[in-house]
Short mmCIF file of C-alpha atoms in Angstrom, two decimals:
data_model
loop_
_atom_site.label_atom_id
_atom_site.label_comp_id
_atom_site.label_asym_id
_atom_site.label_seq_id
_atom_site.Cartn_x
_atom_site.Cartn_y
_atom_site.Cartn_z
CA UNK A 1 -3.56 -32.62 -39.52
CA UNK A 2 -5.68 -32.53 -35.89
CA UNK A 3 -2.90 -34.09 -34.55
CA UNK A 4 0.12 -32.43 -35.88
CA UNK A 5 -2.09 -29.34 -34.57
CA UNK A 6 -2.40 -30.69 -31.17
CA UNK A 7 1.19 -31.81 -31.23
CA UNK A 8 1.85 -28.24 -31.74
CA UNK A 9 -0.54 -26.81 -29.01
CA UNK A 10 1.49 -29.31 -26.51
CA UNK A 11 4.27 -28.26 -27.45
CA UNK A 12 4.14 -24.96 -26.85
CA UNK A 13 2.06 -25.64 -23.72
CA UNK A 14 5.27 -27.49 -22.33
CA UNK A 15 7.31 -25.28 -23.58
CA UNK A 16 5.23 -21.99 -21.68
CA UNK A 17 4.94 -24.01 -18.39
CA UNK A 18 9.18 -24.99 -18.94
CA UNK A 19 9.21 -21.12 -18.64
CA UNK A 20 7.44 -20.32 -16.29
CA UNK A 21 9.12 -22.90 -13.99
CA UNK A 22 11.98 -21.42 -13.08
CA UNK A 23 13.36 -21.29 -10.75
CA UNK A 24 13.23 -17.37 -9.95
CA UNK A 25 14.23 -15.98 -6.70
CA UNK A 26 12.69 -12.45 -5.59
CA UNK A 27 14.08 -10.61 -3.06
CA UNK A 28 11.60 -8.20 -0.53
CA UNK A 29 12.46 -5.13 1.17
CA UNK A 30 9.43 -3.67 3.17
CA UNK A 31 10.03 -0.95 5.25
CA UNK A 32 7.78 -2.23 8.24
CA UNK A 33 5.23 -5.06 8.63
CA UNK A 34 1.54 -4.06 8.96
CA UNK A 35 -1.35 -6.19 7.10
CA UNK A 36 -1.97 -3.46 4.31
CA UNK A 37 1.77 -4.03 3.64
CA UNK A 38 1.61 -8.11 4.32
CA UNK A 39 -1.51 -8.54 2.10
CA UNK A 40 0.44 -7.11 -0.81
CA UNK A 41 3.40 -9.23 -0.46
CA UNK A 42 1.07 -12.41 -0.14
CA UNK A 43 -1.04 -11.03 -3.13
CA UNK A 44 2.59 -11.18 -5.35
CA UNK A 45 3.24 -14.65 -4.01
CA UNK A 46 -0.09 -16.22 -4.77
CA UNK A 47 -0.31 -14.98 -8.01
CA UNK A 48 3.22 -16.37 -8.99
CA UNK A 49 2.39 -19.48 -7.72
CA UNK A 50 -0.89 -19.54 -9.26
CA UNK A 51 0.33 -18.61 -12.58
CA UNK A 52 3.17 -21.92 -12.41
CA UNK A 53 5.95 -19.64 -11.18
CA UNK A 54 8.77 -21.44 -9.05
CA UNK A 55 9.82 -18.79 -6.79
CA UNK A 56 11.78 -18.49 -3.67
CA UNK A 57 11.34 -15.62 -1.26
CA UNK A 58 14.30 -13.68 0.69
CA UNK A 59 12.12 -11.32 2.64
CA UNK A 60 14.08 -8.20 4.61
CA UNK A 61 11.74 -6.54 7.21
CA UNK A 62 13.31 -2.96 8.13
CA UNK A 63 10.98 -2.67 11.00
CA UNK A 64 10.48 1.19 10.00
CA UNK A 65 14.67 1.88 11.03
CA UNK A 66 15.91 3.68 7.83
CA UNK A 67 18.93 2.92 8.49
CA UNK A 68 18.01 -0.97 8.12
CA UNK A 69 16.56 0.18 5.19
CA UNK A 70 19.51 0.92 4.07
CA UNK A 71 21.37 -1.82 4.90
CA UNK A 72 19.14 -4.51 3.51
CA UNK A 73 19.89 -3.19 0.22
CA UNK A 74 23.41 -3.94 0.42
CA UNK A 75 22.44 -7.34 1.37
CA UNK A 76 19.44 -7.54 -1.51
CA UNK A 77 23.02 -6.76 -3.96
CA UNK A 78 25.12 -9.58 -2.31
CA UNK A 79 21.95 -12.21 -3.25
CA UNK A 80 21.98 -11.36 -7.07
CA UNK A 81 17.88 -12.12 -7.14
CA UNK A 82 16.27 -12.12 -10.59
CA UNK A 83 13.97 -9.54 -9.12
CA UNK A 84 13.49 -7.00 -6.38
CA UNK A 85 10.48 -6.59 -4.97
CA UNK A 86 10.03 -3.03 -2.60
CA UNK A 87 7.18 -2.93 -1.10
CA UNK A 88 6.29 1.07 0.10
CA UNK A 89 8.35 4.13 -0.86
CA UNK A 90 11.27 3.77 1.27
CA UNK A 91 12.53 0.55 0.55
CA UNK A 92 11.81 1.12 -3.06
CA UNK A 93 13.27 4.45 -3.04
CA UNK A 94 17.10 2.86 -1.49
CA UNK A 95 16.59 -0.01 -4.06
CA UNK A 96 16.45 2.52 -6.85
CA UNK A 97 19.45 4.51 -5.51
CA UNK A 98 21.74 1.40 -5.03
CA UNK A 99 20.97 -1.10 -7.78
CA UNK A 100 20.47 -0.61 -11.65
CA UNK A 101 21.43 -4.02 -13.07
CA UNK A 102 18.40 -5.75 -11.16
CA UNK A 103 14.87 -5.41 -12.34
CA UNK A 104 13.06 -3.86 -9.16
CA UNK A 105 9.29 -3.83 -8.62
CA UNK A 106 7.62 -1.51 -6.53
CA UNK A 107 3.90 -1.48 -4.97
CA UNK A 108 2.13 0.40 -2.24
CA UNK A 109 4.07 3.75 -3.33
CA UNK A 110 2.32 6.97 -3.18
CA UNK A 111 3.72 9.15 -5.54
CA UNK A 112 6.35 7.14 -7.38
CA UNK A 113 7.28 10.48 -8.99
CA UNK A 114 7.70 12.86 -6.47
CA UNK A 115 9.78 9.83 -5.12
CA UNK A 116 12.25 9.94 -7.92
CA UNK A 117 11.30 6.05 -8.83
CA UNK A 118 10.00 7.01 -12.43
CA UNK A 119 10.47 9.79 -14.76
CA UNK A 120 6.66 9.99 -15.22
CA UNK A 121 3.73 7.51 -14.68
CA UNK A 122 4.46 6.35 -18.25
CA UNK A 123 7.58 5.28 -16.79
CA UNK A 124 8.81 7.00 -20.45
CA UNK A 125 12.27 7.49 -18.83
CA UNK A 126 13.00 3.55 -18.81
CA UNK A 127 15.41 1.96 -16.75
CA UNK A 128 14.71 -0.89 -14.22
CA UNK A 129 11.86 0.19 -12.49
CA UNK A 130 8.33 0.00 -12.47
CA UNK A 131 5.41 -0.92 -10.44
CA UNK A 132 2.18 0.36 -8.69
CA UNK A 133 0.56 3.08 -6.96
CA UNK A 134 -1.46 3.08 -3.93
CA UNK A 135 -2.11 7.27 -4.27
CA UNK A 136 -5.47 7.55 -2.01
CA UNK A 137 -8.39 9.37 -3.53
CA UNK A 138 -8.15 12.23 -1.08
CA UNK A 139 -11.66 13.94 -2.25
CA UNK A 140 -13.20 10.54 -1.15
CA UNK A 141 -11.72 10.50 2.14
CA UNK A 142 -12.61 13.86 2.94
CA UNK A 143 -16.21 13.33 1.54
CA UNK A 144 -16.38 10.25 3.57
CA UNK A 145 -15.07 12.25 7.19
CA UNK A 146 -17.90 14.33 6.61
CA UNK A 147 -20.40 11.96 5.79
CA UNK A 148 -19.55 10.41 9.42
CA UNK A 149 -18.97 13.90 11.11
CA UNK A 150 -20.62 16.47 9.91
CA UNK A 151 -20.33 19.20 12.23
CA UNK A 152 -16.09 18.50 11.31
CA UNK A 153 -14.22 21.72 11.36
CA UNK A 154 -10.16 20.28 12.05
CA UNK A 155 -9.02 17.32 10.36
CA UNK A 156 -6.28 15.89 12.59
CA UNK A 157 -3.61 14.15 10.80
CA UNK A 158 -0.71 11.89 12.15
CA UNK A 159 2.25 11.44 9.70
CA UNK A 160 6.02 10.57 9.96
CA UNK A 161 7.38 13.26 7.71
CA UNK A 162 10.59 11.67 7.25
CA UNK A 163 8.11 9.21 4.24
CA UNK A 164 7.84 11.24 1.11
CA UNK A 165 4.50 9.62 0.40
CA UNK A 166 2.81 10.34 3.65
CA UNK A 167 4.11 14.69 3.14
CA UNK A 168 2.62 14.11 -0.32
CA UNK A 169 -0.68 12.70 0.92
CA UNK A 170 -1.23 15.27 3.88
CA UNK A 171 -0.42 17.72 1.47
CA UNK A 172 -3.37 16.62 -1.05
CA UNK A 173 -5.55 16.07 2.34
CA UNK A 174 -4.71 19.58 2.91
CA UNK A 175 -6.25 20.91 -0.46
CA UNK A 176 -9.28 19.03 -0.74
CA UNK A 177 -10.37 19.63 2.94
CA UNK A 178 -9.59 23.38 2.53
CA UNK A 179 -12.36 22.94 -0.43
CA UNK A 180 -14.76 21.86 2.15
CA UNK A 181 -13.83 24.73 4.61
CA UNK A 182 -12.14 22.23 6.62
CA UNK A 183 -8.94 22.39 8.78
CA UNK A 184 -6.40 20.19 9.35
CA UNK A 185 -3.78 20.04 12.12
CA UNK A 186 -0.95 17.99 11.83
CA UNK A 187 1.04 15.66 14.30
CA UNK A 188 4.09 14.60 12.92
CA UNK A 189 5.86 11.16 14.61
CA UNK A 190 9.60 9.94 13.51
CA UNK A 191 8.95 6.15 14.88
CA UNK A 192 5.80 3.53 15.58
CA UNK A 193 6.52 5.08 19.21
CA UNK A 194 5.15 8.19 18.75
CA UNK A 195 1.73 7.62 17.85
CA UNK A 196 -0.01 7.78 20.98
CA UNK A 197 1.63 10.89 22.17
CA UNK A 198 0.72 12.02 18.95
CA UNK A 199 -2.81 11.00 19.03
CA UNK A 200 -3.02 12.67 22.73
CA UNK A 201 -2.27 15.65 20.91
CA UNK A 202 -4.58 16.24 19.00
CA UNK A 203 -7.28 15.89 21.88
CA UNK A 204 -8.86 19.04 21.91
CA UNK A 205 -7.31 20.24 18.57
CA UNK A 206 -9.45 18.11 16.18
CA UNK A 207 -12.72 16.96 15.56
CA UNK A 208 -11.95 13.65 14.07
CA UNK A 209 -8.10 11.44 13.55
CA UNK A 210 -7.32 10.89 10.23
CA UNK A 211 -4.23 8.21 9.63
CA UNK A 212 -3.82 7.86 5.87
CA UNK A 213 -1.15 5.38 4.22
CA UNK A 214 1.48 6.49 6.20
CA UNK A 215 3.74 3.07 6.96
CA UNK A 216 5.14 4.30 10.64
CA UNK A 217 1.60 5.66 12.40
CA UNK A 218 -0.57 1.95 10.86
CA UNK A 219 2.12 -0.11 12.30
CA UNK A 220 1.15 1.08 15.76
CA UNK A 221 -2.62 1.56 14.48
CA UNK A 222 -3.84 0.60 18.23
CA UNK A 223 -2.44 3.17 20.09
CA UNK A 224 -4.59 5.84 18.26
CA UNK A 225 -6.86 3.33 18.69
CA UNK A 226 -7.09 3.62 22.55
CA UNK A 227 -6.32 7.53 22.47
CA UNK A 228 -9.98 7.64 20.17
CA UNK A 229 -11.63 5.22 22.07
CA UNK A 230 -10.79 7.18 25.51
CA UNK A 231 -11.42 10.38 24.00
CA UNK A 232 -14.72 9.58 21.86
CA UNK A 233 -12.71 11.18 18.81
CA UNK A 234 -13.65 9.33 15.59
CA UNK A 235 -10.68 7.39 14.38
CA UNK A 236 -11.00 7.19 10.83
CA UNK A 237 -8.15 5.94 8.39
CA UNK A 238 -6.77 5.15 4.73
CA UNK A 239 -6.38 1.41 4.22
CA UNK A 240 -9.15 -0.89 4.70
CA UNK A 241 -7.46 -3.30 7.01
CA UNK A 242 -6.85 -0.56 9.54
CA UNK A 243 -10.90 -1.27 9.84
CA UNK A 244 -10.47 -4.20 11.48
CA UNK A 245 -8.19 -3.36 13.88
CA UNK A 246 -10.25 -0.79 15.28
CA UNK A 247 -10.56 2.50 12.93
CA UNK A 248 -14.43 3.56 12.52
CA UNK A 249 -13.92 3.45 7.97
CA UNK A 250 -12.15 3.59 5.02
CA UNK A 251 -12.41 4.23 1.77
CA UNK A 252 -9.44 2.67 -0.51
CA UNK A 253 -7.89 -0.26 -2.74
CA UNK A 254 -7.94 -4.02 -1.69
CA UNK A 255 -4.05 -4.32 -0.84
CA UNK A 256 -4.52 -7.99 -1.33
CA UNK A 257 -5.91 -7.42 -4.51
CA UNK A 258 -3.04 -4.49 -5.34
CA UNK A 259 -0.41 -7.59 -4.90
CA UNK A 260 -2.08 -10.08 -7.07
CA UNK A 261 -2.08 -6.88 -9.91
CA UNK A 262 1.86 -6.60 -8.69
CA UNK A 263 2.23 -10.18 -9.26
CA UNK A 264 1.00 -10.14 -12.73
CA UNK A 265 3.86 -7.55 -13.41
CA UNK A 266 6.25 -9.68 -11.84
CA UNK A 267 5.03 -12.60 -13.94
CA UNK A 268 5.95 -10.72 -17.44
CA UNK A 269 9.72 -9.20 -15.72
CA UNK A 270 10.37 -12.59 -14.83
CA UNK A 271 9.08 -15.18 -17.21
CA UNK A 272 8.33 -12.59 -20.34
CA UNK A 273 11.49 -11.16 -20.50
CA UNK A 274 9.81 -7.41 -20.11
CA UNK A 275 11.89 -4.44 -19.24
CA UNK A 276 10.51 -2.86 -16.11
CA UNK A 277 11.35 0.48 -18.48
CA UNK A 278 9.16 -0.85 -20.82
CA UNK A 279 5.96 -0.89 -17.94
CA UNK A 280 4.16 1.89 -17.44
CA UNK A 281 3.06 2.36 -13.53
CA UNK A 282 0.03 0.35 -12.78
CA UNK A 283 -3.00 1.28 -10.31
CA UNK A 284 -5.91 -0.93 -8.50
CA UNK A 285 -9.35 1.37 -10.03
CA UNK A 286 -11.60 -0.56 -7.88
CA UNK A 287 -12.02 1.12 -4.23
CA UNK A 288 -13.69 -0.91 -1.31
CA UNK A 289 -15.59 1.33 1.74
CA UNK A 290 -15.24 -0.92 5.01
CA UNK A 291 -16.75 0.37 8.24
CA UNK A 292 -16.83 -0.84 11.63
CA UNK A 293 -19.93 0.14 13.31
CA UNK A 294 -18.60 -1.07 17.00
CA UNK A 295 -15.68 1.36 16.81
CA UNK A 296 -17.50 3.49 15.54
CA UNK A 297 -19.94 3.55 18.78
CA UNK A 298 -16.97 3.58 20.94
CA UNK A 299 -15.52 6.65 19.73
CA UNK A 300 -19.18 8.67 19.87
CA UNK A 301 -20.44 8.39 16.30
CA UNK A 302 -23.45 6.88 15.07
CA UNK A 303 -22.66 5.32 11.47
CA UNK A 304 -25.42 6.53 8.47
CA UNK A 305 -27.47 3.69 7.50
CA UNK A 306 -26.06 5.26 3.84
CA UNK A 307 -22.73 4.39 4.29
CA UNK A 308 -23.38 1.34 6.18
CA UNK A 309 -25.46 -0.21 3.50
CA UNK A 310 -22.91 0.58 0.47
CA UNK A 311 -19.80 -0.46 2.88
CA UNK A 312 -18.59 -3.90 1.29
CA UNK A 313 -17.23 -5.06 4.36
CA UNK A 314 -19.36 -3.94 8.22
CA UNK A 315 -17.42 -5.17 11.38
CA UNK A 316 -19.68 -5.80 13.88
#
């Protein structure tokens, strides 16, 4: 009997592993490449892999051009993948408009409702889509700007208004800083370009930068970067990685981790057989703070020992 029972189990273990095999191919569209943006893609990849996944990779860049947005789309239909992978609201929001007989995954979207990607975050409207949200916790970030500027009056913001998720996200900013009897003065950009100019703008005009997920302005990350630095005007930002490259903090999800979550759903589209329509949309609960005490002193702020001693990561 044990080992008609362990015939079984190896059985079926051969059998899950024949499965998960493959091969699969996944096709990307990301709007622009940034290491929030990166991270998640790698996240999707390593957890494929780790879970005995064989899966090849046609990746499509747009480098923030809508209209090679666009475009890649078309060429996304023409290789037939058994999944599409959109990584931020634009390229997810072409996939959507262009292909229904595809399962597409989405990750790093805002507001996949506003964006017309799902009926509702049960996804109760089916169809091929599904995914995860990236929606900031606005009260936190505006808690957090005060915590490292308290005298803050204007919240500067610099957005490309031509992404649905970043309009959604200022507008949120927006309400919770008018809570806290804050301002907030926008600077709208339509390309990576822009973002110094942008940044110069607000020189005078604001108290403090605040960049949130917005795929166009953390692209070119280091040009507000210098504009802060020269003008001792804290710099402080949405996604964690932006820390690194020179922002003072952030308070938000491990993209990283967001992509190995992504992944997961890939896993059951792929090798499960589920129906994106039958996934609701998926979020990352867990929130890192990551501070980087020499930006921080080169833009004029001194960094509470508070928030430096619950920060999980401090840049030195």
């Amino acid at each position: 009997m044990k080992r008609l029972l362990l015939t079984v189990a190896l059985l079926c273990l051969l059998a899950v592993n024949a499965l998960a095999a493959g091969p699969y191919t996944v096709s990307v569209t990301q709007i622009v490449e940034h290491p929030a943006l990166d991270a998640m893609r790698q996240g999707v990849a390593d957890r494929l892999k780790e879970r005995g996944a064989d899966v090849s990779y046609n990746v499509h860049i747009a480098q923030g051009n809508m209209g090679t947005n666009v475009q890649i789309v078309n060429q996304i239909r023409g290789e037939k993948p058994d999944l599409v992978l959109a990584i931020a609201t634009p390229g997810a929001q072409a996939a959507a408009q262009k292909i229904q007989d595809i399962p597409i995954l989405f990750t790093g979207v805002t507001d996949p409702v506003s964006a017309g990607l799902v009926k509702d975050l049960q996804n109760s409207g089916g169809g091929n889509v599904t995914g995860m949200s990236d929606f900031s916790p606005m009260d936190q970030h505006v808690a957090l700007i005060r915590e490292i500027v308290p005298s803050v009056k204007t919240i500067g913001v610099i957005y490309n208004a031509g992404e649905p998720n970043s309009v959604v996200l200022v507008e949120k900013l927006t309400e919770e800083a008018t809570k806290a009897g804050i301002n907030v003065e926008g600077a709208t950009i339509a390309n990576s370009s822009g973002v110094y100019q942008a940044a110069r703008s607000l020189v005078g005009r604001a108290d403090v930068i605040y960049i949130p997920t917005d795929n166009t302005a953390v692209s070119a990350l280091e040009s507000a970067v210098k504009v802060c630095t020269q003008s001792r005007l804290p710099l402080i930002v949405a996604d964690v990685d932006s820390v690194d490259r020179g922002a003072i903090a952030a308070v938000a999800v491990d993209y990283y981790k967001m992509g190995l979550q992504t992944g997961d759903m890939a896993y059951r589209i792929l090798v499960e057989g589920v129906a994106p329509g039958d996934m609701p949309v998926e979020f990352l609960e867990d929130l890192n703070l990551h501070v980087n005490i020499k930006a921080a002193a080169a833009m004029g702020v001194t960094l509470p020992e508070a928030t430096i001693a619950r920060a999980a990561k401090v840049v030195e």
